[in-house]
mmCIF file of C-alpha atoms in Angstrom:
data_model
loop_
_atom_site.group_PDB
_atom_site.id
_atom_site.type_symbol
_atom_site.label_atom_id
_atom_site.label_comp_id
_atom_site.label_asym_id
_atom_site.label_seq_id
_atom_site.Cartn_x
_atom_site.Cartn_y
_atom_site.Cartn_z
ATOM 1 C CA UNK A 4 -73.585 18.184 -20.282
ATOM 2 C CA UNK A 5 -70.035 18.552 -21.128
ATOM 3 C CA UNK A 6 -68.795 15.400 -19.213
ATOM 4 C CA UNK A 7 -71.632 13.604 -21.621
ATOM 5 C CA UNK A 8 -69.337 14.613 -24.776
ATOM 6 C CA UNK A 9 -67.015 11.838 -26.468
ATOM 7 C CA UNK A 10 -64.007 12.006 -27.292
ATOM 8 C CA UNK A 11 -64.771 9.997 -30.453
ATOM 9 C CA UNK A 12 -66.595 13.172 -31.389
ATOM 10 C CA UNK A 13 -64.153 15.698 -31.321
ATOM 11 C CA UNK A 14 -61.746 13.191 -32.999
ATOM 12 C CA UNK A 15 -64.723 12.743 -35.296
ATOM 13 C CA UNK A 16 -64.718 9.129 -35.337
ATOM 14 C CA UNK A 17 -68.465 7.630 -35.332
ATOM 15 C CA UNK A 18 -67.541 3.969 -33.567
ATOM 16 C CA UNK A 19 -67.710 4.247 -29.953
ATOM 17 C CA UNK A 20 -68.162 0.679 -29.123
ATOM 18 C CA UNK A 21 -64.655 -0.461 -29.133
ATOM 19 C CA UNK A 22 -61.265 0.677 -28.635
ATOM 20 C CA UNK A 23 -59.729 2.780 -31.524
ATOM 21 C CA UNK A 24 -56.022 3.428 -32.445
ATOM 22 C CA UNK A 25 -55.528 6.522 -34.114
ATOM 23 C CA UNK A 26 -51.886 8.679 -34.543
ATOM 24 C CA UNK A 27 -51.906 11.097 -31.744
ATOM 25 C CA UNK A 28 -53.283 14.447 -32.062
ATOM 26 C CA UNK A 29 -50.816 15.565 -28.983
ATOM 27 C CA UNK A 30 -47.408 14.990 -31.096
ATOM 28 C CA UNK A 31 -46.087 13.721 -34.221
ATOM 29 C CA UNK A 32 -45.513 10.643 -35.123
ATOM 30 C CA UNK A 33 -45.827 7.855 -37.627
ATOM 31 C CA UNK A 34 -47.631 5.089 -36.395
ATOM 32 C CA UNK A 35 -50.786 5.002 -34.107
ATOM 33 C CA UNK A 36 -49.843 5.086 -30.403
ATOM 34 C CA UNK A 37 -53.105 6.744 -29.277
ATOM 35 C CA UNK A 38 -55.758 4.776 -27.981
ATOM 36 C CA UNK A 39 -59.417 5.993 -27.582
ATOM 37 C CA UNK A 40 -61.753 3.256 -25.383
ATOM 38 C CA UNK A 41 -65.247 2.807 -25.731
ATOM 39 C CA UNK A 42 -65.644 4.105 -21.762
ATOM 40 C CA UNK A 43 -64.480 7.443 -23.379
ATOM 41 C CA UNK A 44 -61.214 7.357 -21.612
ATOM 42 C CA UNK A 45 -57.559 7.554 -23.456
ATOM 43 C CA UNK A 46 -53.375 6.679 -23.644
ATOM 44 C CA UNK A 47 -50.950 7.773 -25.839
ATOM 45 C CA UNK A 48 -47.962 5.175 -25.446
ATOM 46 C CA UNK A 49 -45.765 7.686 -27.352
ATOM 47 C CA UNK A 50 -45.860 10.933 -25.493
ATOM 48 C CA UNK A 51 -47.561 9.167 -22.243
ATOM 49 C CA UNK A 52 -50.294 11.699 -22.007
ATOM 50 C CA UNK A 53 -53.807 9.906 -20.637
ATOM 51 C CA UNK A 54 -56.851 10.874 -18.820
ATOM 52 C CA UNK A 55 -61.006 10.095 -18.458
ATOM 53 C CA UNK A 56 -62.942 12.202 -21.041
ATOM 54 C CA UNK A 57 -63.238 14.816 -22.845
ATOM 55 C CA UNK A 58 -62.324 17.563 -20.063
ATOM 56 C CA UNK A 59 -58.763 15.688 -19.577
ATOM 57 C CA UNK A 60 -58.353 15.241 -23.308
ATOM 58 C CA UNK A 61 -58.766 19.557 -24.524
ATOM 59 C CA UNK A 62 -56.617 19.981 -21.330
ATOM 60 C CA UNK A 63 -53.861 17.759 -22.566
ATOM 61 C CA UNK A 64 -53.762 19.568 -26.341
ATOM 62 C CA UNK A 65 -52.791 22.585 -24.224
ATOM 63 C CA UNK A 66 -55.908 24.588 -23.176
ATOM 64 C CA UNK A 67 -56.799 26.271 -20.306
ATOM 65 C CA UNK A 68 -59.649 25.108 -17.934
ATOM 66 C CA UNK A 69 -61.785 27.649 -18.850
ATOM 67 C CA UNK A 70 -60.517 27.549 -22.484
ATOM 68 C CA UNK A 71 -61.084 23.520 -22.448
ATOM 69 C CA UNK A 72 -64.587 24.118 -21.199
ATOM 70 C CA UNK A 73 -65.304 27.154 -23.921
ATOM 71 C CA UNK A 74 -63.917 24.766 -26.708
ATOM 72 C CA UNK A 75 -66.494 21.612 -25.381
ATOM 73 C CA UNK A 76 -69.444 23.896 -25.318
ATOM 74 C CA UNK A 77 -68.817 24.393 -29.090
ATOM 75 C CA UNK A 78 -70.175 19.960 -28.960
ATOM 76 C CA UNK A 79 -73.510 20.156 -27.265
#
């Protein structure tokens, strides 16, 4: 179940169907350099952090494995 949950969700955006550029939620900045595609995968070309889903994405905000996975179950 947990590889099922989108990123879009956490971020709490509703369209999943194409890519989205949002400000990164990984460091500050001013401009969107974050980019969220629809096959749930994601790049920030600021701080170069990337990955495939939602496991990768708690991971990079600084969590734990077992922390990452505690913090998903909270979206099924």
């Amino acid at each position: 179940k947990i590889r099922e949950i989108r990123i879009h969700k956490i971020l709490g955006i509703d369209d999943t169907t194409r890519r989205v550029s949002i400000r990164c939620p990984m460091h500050g900045e001013k401009t969107p350099s974050f980019v969220l595609y629809p096959d749930n995968s994601f790049h920030c070309y600021g701080c170069k952090k990337n990955g495939r889903g939602a496991i990768d994405f708690v991971i990079q905000l600084g969590y734990s494995f077992k922390e990452a996975v505690d913090e998903l179950l909270k979206y099924i």
